[in-house]
Amino acid sequence: MQGIAAVTLNERPVSIARVAEITGYSRGYLYVLVHEKKIPFHKRGAAGGKSRLRFYESEINAWVREGWTFSPAQGDINAEAERIVEGLA
């Protein structure tokens, strides 16, 4: 993912729900993209060894501008991703 905008020091991370609004992708599909390292994200460690995903709007907007857009066929993929995520819960 070269060419992604740098995060400024005062930029706060946004939720995955906000990333879904920006991209038009479902939360489940966004997790698939994270797993495949196809979307800009950051992991930050938390207590108990669990890490939290962080997204920055500037990076997501740059990523969308580079050509990652929602397509009608994505709906089927989104539904499948939601089923996978529900199965993991």
mmCIF file with all atom_site columns, N, CA and C in Angstrom, residues 1-2 4 19 23 25 29-41 55 59-60 62-64 66-69 74 77:
data_model
loop_
_atom_site.group_PDB
_atom_site.id
_atom_site.type_symbol
_atom_site.label_atom_id
_atom_site.label_alt_id
_atom_site.label_comp_id
_atom_site.label_asym_id
_atom_site.label_entity_id
_atom_site.label_seq_id
_atom_site.pdbx_PDB_ins_code
_atom_site.Cartn_x
_atom_site.Cartn_y
_atom_site.Cartn_z
_atom_site.occupancy
_atom_site.B_iso_or_equiv
_atom_site.pdbx_formal_charge
_atom_site.auth_seq_id
_atom_site.auth_comp_id
_atom_site.auth_asym_id
_atom_site.auth_atom_id
_atom_site.pdbx_PDB_model_num
ATOM 1  N N  . MET A 1 1  ? 0.823   -1.176  0.000  1.00 0.00 ? 1  MET A N  1
ATOM 2  C CA . MET A 1 1  ? 0.000   0.000   0.000  1.00 0.00 ? 1  MET A CA 1
ATOM 3  C C  . MET A 1 1  ? 0.868   1.240   0.000  1.00 0.00 ? 1  MET A C  1
ATOM 4  N N  . GLN A 1 2  ? 1.675   1.385   -0.958 1.00 0.00 ? 2  GLN A N  1
ATOM 5  C CA . GLN A 1 2  ? 2.537   2.542   -1.040 1.00 0.00 ? 2  GLN A CA 1
ATOM 6  C C  . GLN A 1 2  ? 1.712   3.751   -1.460 1.00 0.00 ? 2  GLN A C  1
ATOM 7  N N  . ILE A 1 4  ? 0.116   5.763   0.561  1.00 0.00 ? 4  ILE A N  1
ATOM 8  C CA . ILE A 1 4  ? -0.932  6.104   1.517  1.00 0.00 ? 4  ILE A CA 1
ATOM 9  C C  . ILE A 1 4  ? -0.481  7.329   2.312  1.00 0.00 ? 4  ILE A C  1
ATOM 10 N N  . VAL A 1 19 ? -15.230 3.796   9.068  1.00 0.00 ? 19 VAL A N  1
ATOM 11 C CA . VAL A 1 19 ? -14.572 3.294   7.855  1.00 0.00 ? 19 VAL A CA 1
ATOM 12 C C  . VAL A 1 19 ? -15.616 2.665   6.932  1.00 0.00 ? 19 VAL A C  1
ATOM 13 N N  . THR A 1 23 ? -16.245 3.883   3.086  1.00 0.00 ? 23 THR A N  1
ATOM 14 C CA . THR A 1 23 ? -15.967 2.971   1.970  1.00 0.00 ? 23 THR A CA 1
ATOM 15 C C  . THR A 1 23 ? -17.212 2.339   1.360  1.00 0.00 ? 23 THR A C  1
ATOM 16 N N  . TYR A 1 25 ? -18.266 -0.459  2.517  1.00 0.00 ? 25 TYR A N  1
ATOM 17 C CA . TYR A 1 25 ? -18.077 -1.874  2.819  1.00 0.00 ? 25 TYR A CA 1
ATOM 18 C C  . TYR A 1 25 ? -18.692 -2.209  4.176  1.00 0.00 ? 25 TYR A C  1
ATOM 19 N N  . TYR A 1 29 ? -16.559 -7.317  5.914  1.00 0.00 ? 29 TYR A N  1
ATOM 20 C CA . TYR A 1 29 ? -15.640 -7.289  4.787  1.00 0.00 ? 29 TYR A CA 1
ATOM 21 C C  . TYR A 1 29 ? -14.387 -6.478  5.131  1.00 0.00 ? 29 TYR A C  1
ATOM 22 N N  . LEU A 1 30 ? -14.553 -5.423  5.920  1.00 0.00 ? 30 LEU A N  1
ATOM 23 C CA . LEU A 1 30 ? -13.383 -4.656  6.338  1.00 0.00 ? 30 LEU A CA 1
ATOM 24 C C  . LEU A 1 30 ? -12.423 -5.528  7.145  1.00 0.00 ? 30 LEU A C  1
ATOM 25 N N  . TYR A 1 31 ? -12.968 -6.404  7.997  1.00 0.00 ? 31 TYR A N  1
ATOM 26 C CA . TYR A 1 31 ? -12.097 -7.323  8.747  1.00 0.00 ? 31 TYR A CA 1
ATOM 27 C C  . TYR A 1 31 ? -11.369 -8.277  7.801  1.00 0.00 ? 31 TYR A C  1
ATOM 28 N N  . VAL A 1 32 ? -12.042 -8.689  6.726  1.00 0.00 ? 32 VAL A N  1
ATOM 29 C CA . VAL A 1 32 ? -11.390 -9.537  5.727  1.00 0.00 ? 32 VAL A CA 1
ATOM 30 C C  . VAL A 1 32 ? -10.227 -8.766  5.094  1.00 0.00 ? 32 VAL A C  1
ATOM 31 N N  . LEU A 1 33 ? -10.470 -7.507  4.729  1.00 0.00 ? 33 LEU A N  1
ATOM 32 C CA . LEU A 1 33 ? -9.412  -6.690  4.138  1.00 0.00 ? 33 LEU A CA 1
ATOM 33 C C  . LEU A 1 33 ? -8.241  -6.495  5.098  1.00 0.00 ? 33 LEU A C  1
ATOM 34 N N  . VAL A 1 34 ? -8.543  -6.328  6.376  1.00 0.00 ? 34 VAL A N  1
ATOM 35 C CA . VAL A 1 34 ? -7.474  -6.220  7.380  1.00 0.00 ? 34 VAL A CA 1
ATOM 36 C C  . VAL A 1 34 ? -6.676  -7.513  7.413  1.00 0.00 ? 34 VAL A C  1
ATOM 37 N N  . HIS A 1 35 ? -7.373  -8.621  7.487  1.00 0.00 ? 35 HIS A N  1
ATOM 38 C CA . HIS A 1 35 ? -6.699  -9.921  7.536  1.00 0.00 ? 35 HIS A CA 1
ATOM 39 C C  . HIS A 1 35 ? -5.790  -10.122 6.325  1.00 0.00 ? 35 HIS A C  1
ATOM 40 N N  . GLU A 1 36 ? -6.257  -9.673  5.154  1.00 0.00 ? 36 GLU A N  1
ATOM 41 C CA . GLU A 1 36 ? -5.477  -9.812  3.923  1.00 0.00 ? 36 GLU A CA 1
ATOM 42 C C  . GLU A 1 36 ? -4.493  -8.660  3.723  1.00 0.00 ? 36 GLU A C  1
ATOM 43 N N  . LYS A 1 37 ? -4.458  -7.729  4.688  1.00 0.00 ? 37 LYS A N  1
ATOM 44 C CA . LYS A 1 37 ? -3.560  -6.564  4.633  1.00 0.00 ? 37 LYS A CA 1
ATOM 45 C C  . LYS A 1 37 ? -3.759  -5.747  3.351  1.00 0.00 ? 37 LYS A C  1
ATOM 46 N N  . LYS A 1 38 ? -5.030  -5.537  3.004  1.00 0.00 ? 38 LYS A N  1
ATOM 47 C CA . LYS A 1 38 ? -5.365  -4.782  1.802  1.00 0.00 ? 38 LYS A CA 1
ATOM 48 C C  . LYS A 1 38 ? -5.944  -3.411  2.111  1.00 0.00 ? 38 LYS A C  1
ATOM 49 N N  . ILE A 1 39 ? -6.024  -3.052  3.376  1.00 0.00 ? 39 ILE A N  1
ATOM 50 C CA . ILE A 1 39 ? -6.539  -1.754  3.786  1.00 0.00 ? 39 ILE A CA 1
ATOM 51 C C  . ILE A 1 39 ? -5.582  -1.206  4.853  1.00 0.00 ? 39 ILE A C  1
ATOM 52 N N  . PRO A 1 40 ? -5.351  0.107   4.855  1.00 0.00 ? 40 PRO A N  1
ATOM 53 C CA . PRO A 1 40 ? -4.448  0.648   5.875  1.00 0.00 ? 40 PRO A CA 1
ATOM 54 C C  . PRO A 1 40 ? -5.062  0.556   7.270  1.00 0.00 ? 40 PRO A C  1
ATOM 55 N N  . PHE A 1 41 ? -4.319  -0.008  8.197  1.00 0.00 ? 41 PHE A N  1
ATOM 56 C CA . PHE A 1 41 ? -4.760  -0.135  9.576  1.00 0.00 ? 41 PHE A CA 1
ATOM 57 C C  . PHE A 1 41 ? -3.531  -0.191  10.467 1.00 0.00 ? 41 PHE A C  1
ATOM 58 N N  . PHE A 1 55 ? -7.866  2.818   12.718 1.00 0.00 ? 55 PHE A N  1
ATOM 59 C CA . PHE A 1 55 ? -7.916  3.340   11.358 1.00 0.00 ? 55 PHE A CA 1
ATOM 60 C C  . PHE A 1 55 ? -7.825  4.855   11.439 1.00 0.00 ? 55 PHE A C  1
ATOM 61 N N  . GLU A 1 59 ? -5.785  8.156   5.948  1.00 0.00 ? 59 GLU A N  1
ATOM 62 C CA . GLU A 1 59 ? -5.291  6.976   5.225  1.00 0.00 ? 59 GLU A CA 1
ATOM 63 C C  . GLU A 1 59 ? -6.413  6.287   4.459  1.00 0.00 ? 59 GLU A C  1
ATOM 64 N N  . ILE A 1 60 ? -7.593  6.191   5.083  1.00 0.00 ? 60 ILE A N  1
ATOM 65 C CA . ILE A 1 60 ? -8.723  5.540   4.406  1.00 0.00 ? 60 ILE A CA 1
ATOM 66 C C  . ILE A 1 60 ? -9.136  6.351   3.187  1.00 0.00 ? 60 ILE A C  1
ATOM 67 N N  . ALA A 1 62 ? -7.273  8.363   1.389  1.00 0.00 ? 62 ALA A N  1
ATOM 68 C CA . ALA A 1 62 ? -6.238  8.184   0.365  1.00 0.00 ? 62 ALA A CA 1
ATOM 69 C C  . ALA A 1 62 ? -6.374  6.821   -0.298 1.00 0.00 ? 62 ALA A C  1
ATOM 70 N N  . TRP A 1 63 ? -6.658  5.807   0.490  1.00 0.00 ? 63 TRP A N  1
ATOM 71 C CA . TRP A 1 63 ? -6.822  4.446   -0.017 1.00 0.00 ? 63 TRP A CA 1
ATOM 72 C C  . TRP A 1 63 ? -7.998  4.386   -0.993 1.00 0.00 ? 63 TRP A C  1
ATOM 73 N N  . VAL A 1 64 ? -9.105  5.042   -0.643 1.00 0.00 ? 64 VAL A N  1
ATOM 74 C CA . VAL A 1 64 ? -10.272 5.083   -1.533 1.00 0.00 ? 64 VAL A CA 1
ATOM 75 C C  . VAL A 1 64 ? -9.912  5.821   -2.825 1.00 0.00 ? 64 VAL A C  1
ATOM 76 N N  . GLU A 1 66 ? -7.168  5.963   -4.267 1.00 0.00 ? 66 GLU A N  1
ATOM 77 C CA . GLU A 1 66 ? -6.282  5.132   -5.089 1.00 0.00 ? 66 GLU A CA 1
ATOM 78 C C  . GLU A 1 66 ? -7.035  4.066   -5.866 1.00 0.00 ? 66 GLU A C  1
ATOM 79 N N  . GLY A 1 67 ? -8.340  3.974   -5.659 1.00 0.00 ? 67 GLY A N  1
ATOM 80 C CA . GLY A 1 67 ? -9.111  3.074   -6.501 1.00 0.00 ? 67 GLY A CA 1
ATOM 81 C C  . GLY A 1 67 ? -9.924  2.014   -5.807 1.00 0.00 ? 67 GLY A C  1
ATOM 82 N N  . TRP A 1 68 ? -9.885  1.945   -4.485 1.00 0.00 ? 68 TRP A N  1
ATOM 83 C CA . TRP A 1 68 ? -10.707 0.960   -3.781 1.00 0.00 ? 68 TRP A CA 1
ATOM 84 C C  . TRP A 1 68 ? -12.089 1.543   -3.585 1.00 0.00 ? 68 TRP A C  1
ATOM 85 N N  . THR A 1 69 ? -13.039 1.082   -4.387 1.00 0.00 ? 69 THR A N  1
ATOM 86 C CA . THR A 1 69 ? -14.404 1.595   -4.301 1.00 0.00 ? 69 THR A CA 1
ATOM 87 C C  . THR A 1 69 ? -15.383 0.443   -4.194 1.00 0.00 ? 69 THR A C  1
ATOM 88 N N  . GLN A 1 74 ? -19.946 -6.439  -4.646 1.00 0.00 ? 74 GLN A N  1
ATOM 89 C CA . GLN A 1 74 ? -19.398 -6.482  -3.299 1.00 0.00 ? 74 GLN A CA 1
ATOM 90 C C  . GLN A 1 74 ? -20.434 -6.939  -2.284 1.00 0.00 ? 74 GLN A C  1
ATOM 91 N N  . ILE A 1 77 ? -20.037 -10.501 -1.421 1.00 0.00 ? 77 ILE A N  1
ATOM 92 C CA . ILE A 1 77 ? -18.833 -10.708 -0.632 1.00 0.00 ? 77 ILE A CA 1
ATOM 93 C C  . ILE A 1 77 ? -19.065 -10.216 0.791  1.00 0.00 ? 77 ILE A C  1
#
